[in-house]
Amino acid sequence: QDDGHIMKDPVVRLYPGDDEETVQPLEDVVGEALRMHVAGLQFRERNAGVKIDEHMKDAGFDNEIGVDPDTGFVFGGNTSNCGTWMDKMGSSAAAGIKGVPSSPRDGSAVEIVGLSYSCLRGLAKLGGEVYRHQEVQGMGSLTTWADKIKDNFDKYFWIESKSGAEVDKNPELVNKTKIFKDSLNSGNAFTDYQLRPNYAITLAVAPDLSSPSHAWAALQTLQSSLLGPLGLATLDPTDWAYRGDYDNSNQSTDSTLAHGANYHQGPEWVWPVGFFLRALLKVGKLAGEDEYKTAVSVAGCVLARHYSHLHQSPWLGLPELTNSKGAFCRDSNPIQAWSMATLLDTLYDMHREAA
């Protein structure tokens, strides 16, 4: 550890303005990013058009980001853009989906809310001597902003029953309970209520953001509904949009499958498993002795399957994803760095806990 001295290190900034380059301390770069999100920003992407995306519609290049002053939640994107890691852009003209994102995830994506909360808590913990931007105009102190996110998270994201969240615009769209919404205020509305693995990231980096009972119940839902032999399904198999087998060469006119449109609509990705296990262990410890014992047992069983695969893999690695129920996917990268990296994080957490 460097006790936060990295915050004073210089960072080369490209394009703080058109064709500009400047050097700033890391803490100033971070501080500006937080200030700009709170102030709000509307912009059109540099070189918008086929130079940077041959499929995206024109509206997708126009972006808006900001922070809801009432909840503290960061938001951004639109229904014509792929705003997160679930970034499959439709490319089949024959199927009528050229320029149509399969999962735009605009609004306040649950993992981005969790990551921003974790960021704010971490920066506040460093203190003013290490990170000097402890106040953000429009939000107050970093701690005040983080507290606002925590005070509102369960109210807006937790779905206890068919009546929806405590504060909910569209409770009639609830189709799964004991989950956290995947997003808030998305343009397509129904996508907020889809069960996806993304809140595992939230609970891994911010296990205290929700109540332990809610967080534990939500992780049990992920385990029972999404966990496969190696990966986590990217969409609930009971969802009407679920398509669990990925074929990037699909040349049909099926808008749900053409050109691999279902990349994040069901195939079981490996990298989120590391976040799921870390969340399970951290939340289990907060929830109680029995829950923690269960978490350790589940983590051991899941990791054993990955260990077995590593021994059988000619690549000596873990794949990007599998098809439904762990079936081999020919279009998956057979060895992908983040699949292994997040599981290494899990092993690191377990080793540190045991030490």
Coordinates of C-alpha atoms in Angstrom, one line a residue:
Q1 CA 0.0 0.0 0.0
D2 CA 1.1 3.6 -0.7
D3 CA -1.1 5.3 1.9
G4 CA -2.9 7.2 -0.9
H5 CA 0.2 8.8 -2.4
I6 CA -1.0 7.7 -5.8
M7 CA -3.6 10.5 -5.6
K8 CA -0.7 13.1 -6.0
D9 CA 0.8 11.3 -9.1
P10 CA 0.5 13.0 -12.5
V11 CA -2.0 11.7 -15.1
V12 CA -1.8 12.6 -18.7
R13 CA -5.3 13.8 -19.8
L14 CA -6.3 13.5 -23.4
Y15 CA -9.0 15.7 -24.8
P16 CA -10.1 17.7 -21.7
G17 CA -11.0 20.0 -24.6
D18 CA -10.8 19.5 -28.4
D19 CA -7.3 18.5 -29.4
E20 CA -5.9 19.3 -25.9
E21 CA -3.6 17.4 -23.6
T22 CA -2.7 18.3 -20.1
V23 CA -1.1 16.8 -17.0
Q24 CA -2.9 16.8 -13.7
P25 CA -2.7 15.0 -10.3
L26 CA -4.9 12.0 -10.1
E27 CA -7.0 13.5 -7.3
D28 CA -7.9 16.4 -9.6
V29 CA -8.9 14.1 -12.4
V30 CA -11.2 12.2 -10.0
G31 CA -12.5 15.4 -8.5
E32 CA -13.4 16.8 -11.9
A33 CA -15.2 13.5 -12.9
L34 CA -17.4 13.7 -9.7
R35 CA -18.1 17.4 -10.2
M36 CA -19.1 16.9 -13.9
H37 CA -21.5 14.1 -13.0
V38 CA -23.2 16.2 -10.4
A39 CA -23.4 19.3 -12.6
G40 CA -24.7 17.1 -15.5
L41 CA -23.3 16.8 -19.0
Q42 CA -24.8 16.6 -22.4
F43 CA -22.5 15.8 -25.3
R44 CA -22.2 14.2 -28.7
E45 CA -19.5 11.7 -29.1
R46 CA -16.3 12.7 -30.8
N47 CA -16.3 11.6 -34.5
A48 CA -19.9 10.4 -34.2
G49 CA -20.9 8.2 -37.1
V50 CA -19.6 5.2 -38.9
K51 CA -16.0 6.0 -37.9
I52 CA -16.6 4.8 -34.4
D53 CA -19.7 2.6 -34.8
E54 CA -20.9 1.3 -38.1
H55 CA -24.2 0.1 -36.7
M56 CA -25.4 2.6 -34.1
K57 CA -28.3 5.0 -34.9
D58 CA -27.6 8.7 -34.9
A59 CA -29.4 9.2 -31.6
G60 CA -27.0 6.8 -29.9
F61 CA -24.2 9.3 -30.2
D62 CA -26.0 11.9 -28.1
N63 CA -25.3 11.3 -24.4
E64 CA -26.4 12.7 -21.1
I65 CA -25.0 11.9 -17.7
G66 CA -25.9 13.3 -14.3
V67 CA -26.8 12.6 -10.7
D68 CA -30.3 12.6 -9.3
P69 CA -30.2 15.2 -6.5
D70 CA -33.0 13.5 -4.6
T71 CA -31.4 10.0 -4.5
G72 CA -27.7 10.6 -5.3
F73 CA -27.9 7.9 -8.1
V74 CA -25.8 8.5 -11.1
F75 CA -27.6 8.1 -14.4
G76 CA -26.9 8.2 -18.1
G77 CA -27.3 6.8 -21.6
N78 CA -30.4 6.3 -23.8
T79 CA -32.2 3.5 -25.5
S80 CA -30.1 3.8 -28.7
N81 CA -26.8 3.3 -26.9
C82 CA -25.2 0.4 -25.0
G83 CA -24.3 2.0 -21.7
T84 CA -22.6 -0.8 -19.8
W85 CA -20.7 -4.0 -20.3
M86 CA -23.8 -5.6 -21.8
D87 CA -22.9 -3.8 -25.0
K88 CA -24.3 -5.9 -27.9
M89 CA -25.4 -3.5 -30.6
G90 CA -27.8 -5.0 -33.2
S91 CA -26.2 -5.4 -36.6
S92 CA -28.6 -7.4 -38.8
A93 CA -30.6 -5.3 -41.3
A94 CA -32.4 -8.5 -42.4
A95 CA -33.7 -9.0 -38.9
G96 CA -34.6 -5.3 -38.5
I97 CA -32.2 -4.7 -35.6
K98 CA -29.4 -2.8 -37.1
G99 CA -28.6 -0.1 -34.6
V100 CA -30.9 -1.5 -31.9
P101 CA -29.1 -2.4 -28.6
S102 CA -30.1 -5.7 -27.1
S103 CA -29.7 -4.3 -23.6
P104 CA -29.2 -0.5 -23.5
R105 CA -29.4 -0.4 -19.7
D106 CA -29.9 3.3 -19.6
G107 CA -30.9 5.2 -16.6
S108 CA -29.3 4.3 -13.2
A109 CA -27.7 0.9 -13.7
V110 CA -27.6 -1.0 -10.4
E111 CA -23.9 -1.8 -10.5
I112 CA -22.9 1.8 -11.4
V113 CA -24.9 3.0 -8.4
G114 CA -23.0 0.5 -6.2
L115 CA -19.6 1.4 -7.7
S116 CA -20.2 5.1 -7.2
Y117 CA -21.2 4.5 -3.6
S118 CA -18.0 2.5 -3.0
C119 CA -15.9 5.2 -4.7
L120 CA -17.4 7.9 -2.5
R121 CA -16.9 5.9 0.7
G122 CA -13.3 5.1 -0.3
L123 CA -12.4 8.7 -1.1
A124 CA -14.0 9.9 2.1
K125 CA -12.0 7.4 4.1
L126 CA -8.8 8.7 2.6
G127 CA -9.4 12.0 4.3
G128 CA -8.5 15.5 3.2
E129 CA -4.8 15.3 3.4
V130 CA -4.7 12.4 0.9
Y131 CA -7.7 13.4 -1.3
R132 CA -8.4 17.1 -1.0
H133 CA -11.8 17.2 -2.8
Q134 CA -13.9 16.2 0.1
E135 CA -16.8 18.5 -0.9
V136 CA -18.7 18.4 -4.2
Q137 CA -20.8 21.4 -5.1
G138 CA -24.5 20.4 -5.3
M139 CA -24.0 17.3 -3.1
G140 CA -22.1 18.5 -0.1
S141 CA -19.5 16.2 1.4
L142 CA -18.6 12.8 -0.1
T143 CA -20.0 11.2 3.0
T144 CA -23.3 13.1 2.7
W145 CA -23.6 12.0 -0.9
A146 CA -22.8 8.4 0.0
D147 CA -25.3 8.5 2.8
K148 CA -28.0 9.8 0.4
I149 CA -27.4 6.8 -1.9
K150 CA -27.6 4.4 1.0
D151 CA -30.8 6.0 2.4
N152 CA -32.5 5.6 -1.0
F153 CA -31.1 2.3 -2.4
D154 CA -33.5 -0.2 -0.9
K155 CA -36.4 2.2 -1.3
Y156 CA -36.0 2.3 -5.1
F157 CA -34.2 -0.9 -6.0
W158 CA -35.4 -3.6 -3.7
I159 CA -38.4 -5.6 -4.9
E160 CA -39.9 -7.5 -1.9
S161 CA -43.2 -8.4 -3.4
K162 CA -45.5 -8.0 -6.4
S163 CA -46.3 -4.5 -5.2
G164 CA -42.8 -3.5 -6.3
A165 CA -40.3 -1.2 -4.6
E166 CA -41.2 1.1 -1.8
V167 CA -41.0 3.9 -4.3
D168 CA -42.0 2.5 -7.7
K169 CA -43.4 4.1 -10.9
N170 CA -44.4 0.8 -12.6
P171 CA -45.2 -1.9 -10.0
E172 CA -47.4 -3.6 -12.6
L173 CA -44.1 -4.6 -14.4
V174 CA -42.8 -6.7 -11.5
N175 CA -42.3 -10.3 -12.6
K176 CA -39.7 -11.5 -10.1
T177 CA -39.5 -10.8 -6.4
K178 CA -36.7 -10.9 -3.8
I179 CA -34.4 -9.1 -6.3
F180 CA -32.8 -5.7 -6.8
K181 CA -33.9 -3.9 -10.0
D182 CA -31.3 -4.0 -12.8
S183 CA -31.8 -0.3 -13.4
L184 CA -33.9 2.6 -12.5
N185 CA -35.8 4.9 -15.0
S186 CA -34.7 3.1 -18.1
G187 CA -36.3 4.3 -21.3
N188 CA -37.9 0.9 -22.0
A189 CA -39.3 0.7 -18.4
F190 CA -39.8 -3.1 -18.3
T191 CA -36.0 -3.6 -18.4
D192 CA -35.7 -2.1 -14.9
Y193 CA -37.5 -5.2 -13.6
Q194 CA -35.5 -7.9 -15.4
L195 CA -33.4 -10.3 -13.3
R196 CA -29.8 -10.0 -14.3
P197 CA -26.5 -10.7 -12.4
N198 CA -25.4 -7.1 -12.2
Y199 CA -26.4 -6.5 -8.6
A200 CA -23.8 -9.1 -7.5
I201 CA -21.3 -6.4 -8.4
T202 CA -23.1 -3.9 -6.3
L203 CA -23.1 -6.1 -3.3
A204 CA -19.5 -7.2 -3.7
V205 CA -18.1 -3.7 -3.7
A206 CA -20.8 -2.2 -1.3
P207 CA -22.1 -5.0 0.9
D208 CA -23.5 -2.4 3.4
L209 CA -25.5 -0.6 0.8
S210 CA -28.6 -2.7 1.5
S211 CA -29.9 -4.4 4.6
P212 CA -28.2 -7.8 5.2
S213 CA -31.6 -9.6 5.0
H214 CA -32.5 -8.0 1.6
A215 CA -29.0 -8.5 0.2
W216 CA -28.8 -12.2 1.3
A217 CA -32.3 -12.9 -0.1
A218 CA -31.4 -11.3 -3.4
L219 CA -28.2 -13.4 -3.7
Q220 CA -30.2 -16.5 -3.0
T221 CA -32.4 -15.5 -6.0
L222 CA -29.3 -15.2 -8.2
Q223 CA -28.0 -18.6 -7.0
S224 CA -31.3 -20.4 -7.7
S225 CA -32.2 -18.6 -10.9
L226 CA -29.0 -17.7 -12.7
L227 CA -26.0 -19.8 -11.5
G228 CA -24.8 -22.4 -13.9
P229 CA -21.9 -24.9 -13.9
L230 CA -19.4 -22.2 -14.7
G231 CA -21.1 -18.9 -15.2
L232 CA -24.1 -16.7 -14.3
A233 CA -26.9 -16.4 -16.8
T234 CA -27.2 -12.9 -18.1
L235 CA -30.9 -13.0 -18.0
D236 CA -33.5 -15.0 -16.0
P237 CA -34.5 -18.2 -17.9
T238 CA -38.1 -17.4 -17.1
D239 CA -37.9 -14.0 -18.8
W240 CA -39.7 -13.7 -22.1
A241 CA -36.6 -12.3 -23.8
Y242 CA -34.3 -15.1 -22.6
R243 CA -32.2 -16.8 -25.3
G244 CA -29.5 -18.9 -23.7
D245 CA -27.5 -20.2 -26.6
Y246 CA -25.1 -17.8 -28.4
D247 CA -24.3 -18.1 -32.1
N248 CA -22.6 -15.0 -33.6
S249 CA -22.9 -16.5 -37.1
N250 CA -26.7 -16.6 -37.0
Q251 CA -28.0 -15.2 -40.3
S252 CA -31.7 -15.6 -39.6
T253 CA -34.3 -12.9 -39.5
D254 CA -35.0 -13.7 -35.9
S255 CA -34.5 -10.3 -34.2
T256 CA -33.7 -12.0 -30.9
L257 CA -30.8 -14.1 -32.3
A258 CA -29.6 -12.7 -35.6
H259 CA -25.8 -11.9 -35.5
G260 CA -25.6 -13.0 -31.9
A261 CA -28.1 -10.4 -30.7
N262 CA -28.6 -12.5 -27.5
Y263 CA -25.0 -12.1 -26.3
H264 CA -26.2 -10.8 -22.9
Q265 CA -29.7 -12.2 -23.0
G266 CA -29.1 -15.5 -21.3
P267 CA -25.6 -17.0 -22.1
E268 CA -23.7 -17.7 -18.9
W269 CA -20.8 -15.4 -18.4
V270 CA -18.0 -16.5 -16.1
W271 CA -16.6 -13.2 -14.8
P272 CA -19.7 -12.1 -12.8
V273 CA -19.3 -15.3 -10.7
G274 CA -16.3 -13.8 -8.9
F275 CA -18.4 -10.8 -7.8
F276 CA -21.3 -13.1 -6.9
L277 CA -19.1 -15.2 -4.6
R278 CA -17.4 -12.2 -3.0
A279 CA -20.8 -10.6 -2.4
L280 CA -22.1 -13.9 -0.9
L281 CA -19.1 -14.1 1.5
K282 CA -19.3 -10.4 2.5
V283 CA -23.1 -10.3 2.9
G284 CA -23.1 -13.7 4.6
K285 CA -20.8 -12.4 7.3
L286 CA -23.1 -9.4 7.9
A287 CA -26.2 -11.6 7.9
G288 CA -25.1 -14.0 10.5
E289 CA -23.0 -17.1 11.4
D290 CA -25.3 -19.6 9.6
E291 CA -25.4 -17.5 6.5
Y292 CA -21.6 -17.1 6.5
K293 CA -21.1 -20.9 6.8
T294 CA -23.5 -21.4 3.9
A295 CA -21.6 -18.8 1.8
V296 CA -18.3 -20.5 2.4
S297 CA -19.7 -23.9 1.5
V298 CA -21.3 -22.5 -1.8
A299 CA -18.1 -20.7 -2.7
G300 CA -16.1 -23.9 -2.3
C301 CA -18.5 -25.9 -4.4
V302 CA -18.6 -23.3 -7.2
L303 CA -14.8 -22.8 -7.3
A304 CA -14.3 -26.6 -7.4
R305 CA -16.1 -26.6 -10.7
H306 CA -13.8 -24.0 -12.1
Y307 CA -10.8 -25.8 -10.8
S308 CA -11.9 -28.9 -12.5
H309 CA -12.4 -27.0 -15.8
L310 CA -8.9 -25.5 -15.5
H311 CA -7.4 -29.0 -15.4
Q312 CA -9.4 -30.2 -18.4
S313 CA -8.9 -27.0 -20.5
P314 CA -6.3 -27.3 -23.3
W315 CA -5.9 -23.6 -22.8
L316 CA -5.4 -24.0 -19.0
G317 CA -7.9 -21.3 -18.5
L318 CA -11.6 -20.3 -18.1
P319 CA -13.8 -19.3 -21.0
E320 CA -15.6 -16.0 -21.6
L321 CA -19.0 -17.7 -21.4
T322 CA -21.0 -20.9 -21.9
N323 CA -24.3 -21.5 -23.5
S324 CA -27.3 -22.5 -21.3
K325 CA -26.7 -24.9 -18.5
G326 CA -23.0 -24.8 -19.0
A327 CA -23.0 -26.1 -22.6
F328 CA -20.0 -25.4 -24.8
C329 CA -20.2 -22.3 -26.9
R330 CA -18.1 -22.3 -30.0
D331 CA -18.2 -18.4 -30.3
S332 CA -16.9 -17.9 -26.7
N333 CA -13.3 -17.0 -26.1
P334 CA -11.9 -20.2 -24.6
I335 CA -9.7 -18.3 -22.2
Q336 CA -10.5 -14.8 -21.0
A337 CA -8.6 -12.7 -18.5
W338 CA -11.5 -11.3 -16.4
S339 CA -13.1 -14.7 -16.0
M340 CA -10.0 -15.7 -14.0
A341 CA -9.3 -12.3 -12.5
T342 CA -12.5 -12.0 -10.6
L343 CA -12.2 -15.6 -9.2
L344 CA -8.7 -14.7 -8.1
D345 CA -10.2 -11.8 -6.3
T346 CA -12.5 -14.2 -4.5
L347 CA -9.6 -16.5 -3.6
Y348 CA -7.7 -13.5 -2.3
D349 CA -10.7 -12.5 -0.1
M350 CA -11.0 -16.0 1.2
H351 CA -7.3 -16.3 1.9
R352 CA -7.2 -13.0 3.7
E353 CA -10.2 -13.9 5.8
A354 CA -8.6 -17.2 6.8
A355 CA -5.3 -15.6 7.7

